[in-house]
Amino acid sequence: MIARDLAVLWHPCTQMREHPDTLPLVPIARGEGAWLIGHDGRPYLDAVSSWWTNLFGHAEPRIAHAIARQAGTLEQVILAGFSHEPAVALAEGLLARAPREPGRAPLAKVFYADNGSAGVEVALKMAFHWFRNRGETRRTKFIALQNGYHGETIGALAVGDIPLYRRVYAPLLAEALFAPSPDAYEARDGESPADCAERAADALRALLEAHGEDVCALILEPRVQCAGGMRMHDPVYLQRVRGLCDRHGVFLIADEIAVGFGRTGTFFACEQAGIQPDLMCVSKGLTGGFLPLAAVLATQAIYDGFLDESRERAFLHSHSYTGNPLACAAALRSLAIFDEDDVLARNAGTSERMRALAAPFADLPHVADVRQAGMIVAFEITRDGRRDTPFDPASRVGLHAYRKALDLGVVLRPLGDILYWMPPYCVDESQLQLLADTTRAALLHATKDAA
Ligand SMILES: Cc1ncc(COP(=O)(O)O)c(C=O)c1O
């Protein structure tokens, strides 16, 4: 299987030369709950929810059944000029659960795309085009946050700030303005996470005062910059951003692609700040992790800005599989499971257990930070457990930890030297214990090798 794979496949986010010697390639035969089962029958605990997509476990029967039923009814139909029940019902369900802010008109319309990056492209284009339609042609820029990530397509990369993904394509990318991250890990001596967030918001205010009239939208990942290393910020930052965007007439785009659907404790992360964005992107967990689908939620005012006699003023963006019925059916079933299983309440208990299991890691000599937002826990690994002593990247601590954890039957996929847990919500006590034990062993092994 490995030889056949390497003969024909080009894997995502991978230096293919590292396969299979430096980086093992693991053929998976099937999934069951929080487990992935290898072709050789070995189980692996999926501690990263398969790139943060899976919510309730692999091959969740209720979602599998909903997809099968939909496949026997209507598998796909063009969504321009046609409609179907799953697309409409899902839009209704998403809007009903969208973040609400008193005194602000609710998110009112849903535009589908078929993966997270495409959803980000949609939101960016909508914001830009809305101002064009009003004749405000000066507003051509986006503000994004340092250390942010919004996907790999050219538009999404332009508002991303992770050098590993961005640098080589920089000549192709539209210019964005980057505001300091509110990341609490970057707090200065004596600063609380809220102080750190306020400092970042002050810098954003200055940026908007200088350039606000050229900006159509600000995009951010609320609460957790996931690809940036599970860096977390105080919700007060989101409140400040909301106010600043309003003051400068700039749309706020919340990228809830990784943090939505209960990942940070609330259904959407924006709820923790009591704010509502103008545009919100969701994907990943949207279908429970079964099928690619994204949705962009927009206000009525944004939607209305495209109504015109002219076709050019319409939002002509499309993807062939926009609003695919199978993906919408999976997402609808997934939304229903949140109610049926009282998922957020169960997660509250699970995340407390994760907190208790993670806490002792703070005493390990190489751990500089242990942080958590709901169902996400992250460990920052440095040479001597201080923030200012990162390992030399050449020592590849994360890779060593990854391989050790795989040997022990757990899929940890560190972001650089940051280990994290983002398990499916069905994870149980014995699996959490395995996760904690394996993380400790992987961490000790990787840091011993690197020392
Ligand atoms: C916050 C965020 N936005 C956008 C994306 C891009 O989504 P996709 O990989 O489906 O294109 C990701 C993917 O990790 C993400 O974490």
XYZ file of C-alpha atoms and ligand atoms in Angstrom:
467
model
C 0.000 0.000 0.000
C 2.801 2.458 0.865
C 4.696 1.667 -2.332
C 1.547 2.007 -4.427
C 0.753 5.311 -2.723
C 4.189 6.794 -3.236
C 4.140 5.715 -6.864
C 1.098 7.869 -7.625
C 0.133 10.286 -4.829
C 1.399 13.756 -3.991
C 0.352 14.454 -0.398
C -0.777 17.800 1.021
C 1.458 19.902 3.251
C 4.302 17.403 2.899
C 7.916 17.426 1.725
C 7.471 14.202 -0.237
C 11.153 13.418 0.048
C 10.622 12.697 3.743
C 8.302 9.779 2.956
C 8.574 7.122 4.111
C 11.893 7.174 6.002
C 11.833 10.440 7.962
C 8.086 10.714 7.937
C 6.114 7.489 8.156
C 3.162 7.064 5.834
C 0.271 5.344 7.550
C -2.392 3.692 5.403
C -5.751 3.822 7.144
C -8.373 1.211 6.423
C -11.278 2.547 8.434
C -12.360 4.785 11.280
C -14.470 4.122 14.328
C -15.245 6.724 16.974
C -12.022 8.451 17.999
C -9.948 5.661 16.405
C -8.359 5.369 13.001
C -7.570 1.763 12.140
C -4.483 1.082 10.035
C -4.308 -1.436 7.195
C -2.291 -3.631 9.524
C -5.110 -3.488 12.080
C -3.307 -1.090 14.427
C -5.565 1.502 16.066
C -4.487 5.145 16.297
C -6.245 7.659 18.496
C -7.104 10.627 16.269
C -6.063 13.431 18.628
C -6.228 16.038 15.847
C -9.721 15.146 14.586
C -8.287 14.561 11.103
C -7.176 18.143 10.490
C -9.824 19.525 12.875
C -12.744 18.297 10.800
C -14.210 15.432 12.769
C -16.704 16.219 15.516
C -18.464 13.127 16.831
C -16.124 10.332 15.796
C -15.280 8.587 12.545
C -18.007 6.885 10.550
C -20.639 8.298 12.938
C -23.608 6.117 11.927
C -26.282 8.832 11.983
C -24.340 11.053 9.600
C -23.295 8.093 7.430
C -26.945 7.097 7.173
C -28.100 10.635 6.303
C -25.549 10.805 3.479
C -26.537 7.379 2.158
C -30.213 8.345 2.181
C -29.514 11.616 0.412
C -27.318 9.815 -2.155
C -30.277 7.661 -3.130
C -32.484 10.754 -3.572
C -30.504 13.636 -5.035
C -26.711 13.564 -5.122
C -26.019 16.893 -6.849
C -27.815 19.676 -8.650
C -26.649 23.022 -9.967
C -27.463 25.642 -7.317
C -27.761 28.520 -9.792
C -31.425 28.673 -10.713
C -32.260 25.552 -8.673
C -32.768 24.778 -5.029
C -33.073 21.759 -2.775
C -34.268 20.962 0.711
C -30.903 20.202 2.393
C -29.352 23.493 1.204
C -32.317 25.531 2.440
C -32.731 23.671 5.730
C -29.009 23.926 6.466
C -29.001 27.670 5.806
C -31.971 28.011 8.162
C -30.180 25.932 10.792
C -26.904 27.860 10.534
C -28.593 31.262 10.699
C -30.615 30.153 13.721
C -27.394 29.283 15.539
C -25.274 32.208 14.335
C -23.829 34.588 16.928
C -26.205 37.417 17.883
C -25.436 40.833 19.259
C -28.153 42.987 20.788
C -28.995 45.954 18.598
C -27.292 44.556 15.493
C -29.202 43.128 12.525
C -28.625 39.364 12.478
C -26.692 37.368 9.914
C -29.364 36.664 7.357
C -28.022 34.954 4.229
C -25.865 31.916 3.503
C -23.535 31.476 0.519
C -22.008 28.012 0.082
C -18.524 27.095 -1.048
C -16.777 23.760 -0.885
C -13.784 24.103 1.442
C -12.472 26.539 3.998
C -10.131 28.464 1.708
C -12.879 28.876 -0.866
C -15.160 30.194 1.886
C -12.517 32.755 2.826
C -12.204 33.811 -0.820
C -15.962 34.308 -0.934
C -15.985 36.511 2.172
C -13.044 38.626 0.961
C -14.558 39.081 -2.487
C -17.976 39.937 -1.044
C -16.529 42.633 1.217
C -14.480 44.156 -1.594
C -17.281 43.996 -4.144
C -19.855 45.480 -1.762
C -17.848 48.704 -1.523
C -17.283 48.729 -5.297
C -21.025 48.509 -5.818
C -21.395 51.612 -3.662
C -18.765 53.457 -5.615
C -16.284 53.352 -2.736
C -13.462 52.211 -4.977
C -10.794 53.325 -2.546
C -11.507 50.475 -0.170
C -9.335 47.789 -1.694
C -7.303 46.535 1.265
C -7.771 43.905 3.931
C -6.494 43.898 7.468
C -5.433 40.550 8.856
C -3.641 39.527 12.029
C -0.036 38.559 12.420
C 0.274 34.809 12.921
C -3.153 34.280 11.342
C -4.074 31.546 8.879
C -6.987 31.392 6.478
C -6.083 28.748 3.927
C -3.844 28.067 0.962
C -5.500 29.585 -2.092
C -3.915 32.785 -3.373
C -6.497 35.112 -1.831
C -6.539 33.289 1.496
C -2.735 33.182 1.606
C -2.657 36.953 1.103
C -4.360 37.404 4.480
C -2.329 34.664 6.149
C 0.852 35.333 8.049
C 2.576 32.001 8.439
C 5.896 32.372 6.626
C 6.272 28.665 5.879
C 3.157 28.730 3.713
C 3.258 32.299 2.515
C 6.809 33.362 1.798
C 7.428 31.636 -1.518
C 4.164 32.900 -3.000
C 4.563 36.458 -1.673
C 5.097 37.976 -5.149
C 1.690 36.668 -6.196
C -0.253 37.932 -3.213
C -2.450 40.979 -2.854
C -1.088 43.359 -0.278
C -2.712 43.129 3.137
C -2.131 45.157 6.275
C -1.151 43.068 9.276
C -2.099 44.076 12.789
C -0.294 42.641 15.830
C -1.730 39.409 17.147
C -3.505 39.583 20.511
C -1.861 36.223 21.324
C -1.633 35.897 25.115
C 1.578 33.871 24.822
C 3.227 37.114 23.695
C 2.155 38.922 26.897
C 4.887 41.082 28.342
C 6.004 40.795 31.963
C 3.139 41.689 34.243
C 0.552 41.734 31.454
C -2.622 39.664 31.763
C -4.106 38.085 28.618
C -6.651 40.930 28.639
C -3.860 43.554 28.868
C -2.115 41.900 25.968
C -5.356 41.922 23.961
C -5.905 45.613 24.759
C -2.369 46.423 23.601
C -2.990 44.644 20.288
C -6.321 46.457 19.933
C -4.585 49.806 20.496
C -2.192 48.972 17.665
C -5.138 48.033 15.454
C -6.784 51.349 16.290
C -3.669 53.171 15.124
C -3.580 51.104 11.924
C -7.212 51.898 11.205
C -6.714 55.567 11.965
C -3.934 55.635 9.384
C -5.488 53.399 6.714
C -9.129 52.795 7.645
C -10.505 54.544 4.555
C -8.607 52.157 2.279
C -9.805 49.024 4.039
C -12.878 46.985 3.151
C -12.611 44.233 5.763
C -10.684 42.825 8.667
C -10.388 39.055 8.924
C -9.454 37.105 12.029
C -9.733 33.732 13.725
C -11.744 34.373 16.897
C -10.262 33.096 20.199
C -7.625 30.725 18.751
C -5.112 31.171 15.931
C -5.039 27.479 15.212
C -2.470 26.918 12.455
C -0.393 29.662 14.085
C 0.233 27.283 16.989
C -3.071 27.188 18.863
C -2.298 30.678 20.131
C -5.220 31.984 22.197
C -6.422 35.463 23.030
C -8.756 37.117 25.476
C -12.282 37.730 24.115
C -11.976 41.418 24.989
C -9.912 41.738 21.810
C -12.905 40.719 19.722
C -15.059 43.322 21.441
C -12.506 46.016 20.716
C -12.195 44.894 17.090
C -15.951 44.963 16.653
C -16.077 48.556 17.893
C -13.111 49.648 15.766
C -14.502 48.057 12.605
C -17.806 49.850 13.196
C -16.075 53.155 13.773
C -14.130 52.896 10.511
C -16.887 51.362 8.390
C -14.863 48.178 7.884
C -16.498 44.750 7.682
C -15.500 42.209 10.287
C -14.993 38.711 8.859
C -14.868 35.982 11.501
C -13.096 32.878 10.241
C -14.750 30.206 12.408
C -13.556 27.442 10.081
C -11.413 25.763 12.750
C -12.977 27.101 15.952
C -16.677 26.790 15.103
C -19.058 23.990 16.049
C -18.181 23.793 19.708
C -14.417 23.528 19.453
C -13.718 26.341 21.920
C -16.594 25.567 24.289
C -19.368 27.695 22.793
C -21.062 26.801 19.515
C -19.217 29.648 17.791
C -16.138 31.294 19.290
C -17.497 34.832 18.707
C -20.153 34.129 21.332
C -17.508 34.332 24.044
C -17.116 38.012 23.275
C -20.832 38.589 22.700
C -20.076 39.940 19.245
C -21.477 39.304 15.820
C -19.376 39.566 12.666
C -20.625 40.981 9.356
C -19.406 37.901 7.503
C -18.673 34.526 9.050
C -16.887 31.605 7.382
C -17.497 28.035 8.526
C -16.250 24.717 7.167
C -14.283 21.754 8.628
C -16.684 20.545 11.372
C -19.682 21.830 9.424
C -20.424 18.349 8.037
C -19.303 16.580 11.205
C -16.071 15.943 9.310
C -17.618 13.804 6.570
C -17.604 15.916 3.411
C -16.047 19.148 2.179
C -18.397 22.101 2.486
C -18.105 25.718 3.533
C -20.665 28.399 4.234
C -20.337 32.160 4.430
C -22.979 33.862 6.533
C -23.667 37.484 5.631
C -25.869 40.300 6.874
C -28.929 41.425 4.954
C -27.187 44.756 4.309
C -24.310 43.018 2.550
C -26.709 40.897 0.511
C -28.778 43.948 -0.424
C -25.657 45.710 -1.698
C -25.589 43.280 -4.634
C -29.214 43.684 -5.737
C -29.247 45.637 -8.974
C -30.282 45.603 -12.622
C -26.663 44.974 -13.559
C -25.323 41.424 -13.553
C -21.861 42.772 -12.854
C -23.048 44.060 -9.524
C -24.210 40.572 -8.615
C -21.924 38.224 -6.719
C -21.091 35.936 -9.625
C -18.760 33.682 -7.655
C -19.554 29.985 -8.009
C -18.169 26.498 -7.564
C -19.536 23.489 -9.422
C -20.450 21.727 -6.195
C -21.835 24.801 -4.401
C -24.366 23.557 -1.838
C -23.878 19.889 -2.689
C -26.887 17.964 -1.312
C -24.799 15.155 0.220
C -22.611 17.608 2.111
C -25.643 19.661 3.197
C -27.402 16.499 4.404
C -24.340 15.563 6.452
C -24.180 19.063 7.935
C -27.875 19.063 8.784
C -27.549 15.735 10.573
C -24.519 17.034 12.389
C -26.435 20.096 13.632
C -29.206 17.827 14.896
C -26.708 15.733 16.852
C -25.693 18.826 18.826
C -29.220 18.893 20.243
C -29.851 15.150 20.454
C -26.674 14.460 22.398
C -26.462 17.770 24.262
C -22.972 17.973 22.847
C -21.855 21.280 24.353
C -22.795 20.153 27.860
C -20.931 16.866 27.414
C -17.940 18.741 26.007
C -17.879 20.965 29.084
C -17.231 17.859 31.164
C -14.678 16.488 28.701
C -12.777 19.750 28.567
C -12.591 19.858 32.369
C -11.053 16.395 32.261
C -8.623 17.593 29.590
C -7.721 20.533 31.821
C -6.952 18.226 34.734
C -4.838 15.913 32.579
C -2.952 18.811 30.990
C -2.205 20.759 34.171
C 0.728 18.597 35.383
C 2.550 19.200 32.077
C 3.276 22.742 33.249
C 5.817 21.250 35.673
C 7.814 19.470 32.964
C 11.184 21.121 32.300
C 10.594 21.864 28.597
C 7.030 23.126 28.825
C 6.742 26.919 28.616
C 2.963 27.125 28.456
C -0.143 24.985 28.801
C -3.270 26.648 27.467
C -6.810 25.659 26.707
C -9.925 26.903 24.981
C -12.713 24.359 25.394
C -11.811 21.214 23.468
C -8.390 22.555 22.406
C -5.332 22.144 24.631
C -1.825 23.192 23.597
C 1.653 22.756 25.057
C 4.480 25.090 24.120
C 7.804 23.245 24.133
C 11.058 25.155 24.559
C 14.655 24.333 25.491
C 14.371 25.174 29.146
C 10.683 25.840 29.628
C 11.017 29.598 29.205
C 9.241 31.486 26.461
C 12.402 33.053 25.110
C 14.316 29.820 24.549
C 12.775 28.068 21.558
C 14.461 24.966 20.253
C 16.579 25.321 17.143
C 14.105 24.458 14.344
C 16.721 22.059 12.930
C 16.246 19.780 15.942
C 12.658 19.128 14.800
C 11.270 18.419 18.214
C 7.732 18.303 16.852
C 8.620 15.655 14.281
C 10.289 13.485 16.930
C 7.241 13.821 19.155
C 4.973 12.966 16.222
C 6.851 9.774 15.414
C 7.025 8.644 19.021
C 3.307 9.252 19.518
C 2.506 7.299 16.337
C 4.582 4.397 17.670
C 2.432 4.545 20.782
C -0.796 4.612 18.776
C -1.762 8.296 18.927
C -1.963 10.824 16.091
C -0.484 13.988 17.565
C 0.481 16.355 14.792
C 2.485 19.153 16.358
C 2.598 22.628 14.852
C 6.340 23.210 14.958
C 7.237 22.609 18.604
C 3.698 23.075 19.831
C 1.889 19.897 20.783
C -1.862 20.057 20.982
C -4.977 18.036 21.621
C -8.077 18.570 19.518
C -9.842 15.207 19.765
C -13.262 14.217 18.438
C -15.957 15.028 20.988
C -16.709 11.342 21.593
C -13.295 10.847 23.222
C -13.714 8.908 26.476
C -11.860 8.706 29.762
C -9.511 5.877 28.813
C -8.698 7.536 25.481
C -7.956 10.832 27.225
C -5.677 9.005 29.636
C -3.885 7.361 26.688
C -3.573 10.776 25.072
C -2.041 12.341 28.174
C 0.354 9.421 28.793
C 1.445 9.355 25.170
C 1.924 13.112 24.983
C 4.147 12.965 28.036
C 6.199 10.102 26.614
C 6.482 11.779 23.199
C 7.476 15.062 24.739
C 10.145 13.526 26.958
C 11.490 11.467 24.065
C 11.584 14.390 21.625
C 13.206 16.841 23.991
C 15.812 14.268 25.123
C 16.812 13.736 21.490
C 16.961 17.462 20.858
C 18.968 18.330 23.972
C -8.912 29.183 10.404
C -8.820 28.494 9.090
N -9.299 29.089 8.001
C -9.272 28.496 6.796
C -8.720 27.243 6.630
C -8.683 26.614 5.266
O -9.588 25.572 5.174
P -9.372 24.434 4.057
O -8.179 23.652 4.503
O -10.637 23.653 4.083
O -9.148 25.132 2.768
C -8.204 26.583 7.736
C -7.597 25.248 7.601
O -6.892 24.766 8.436
C -8.240 27.225 8.999
O -7.742 26.638 10.102
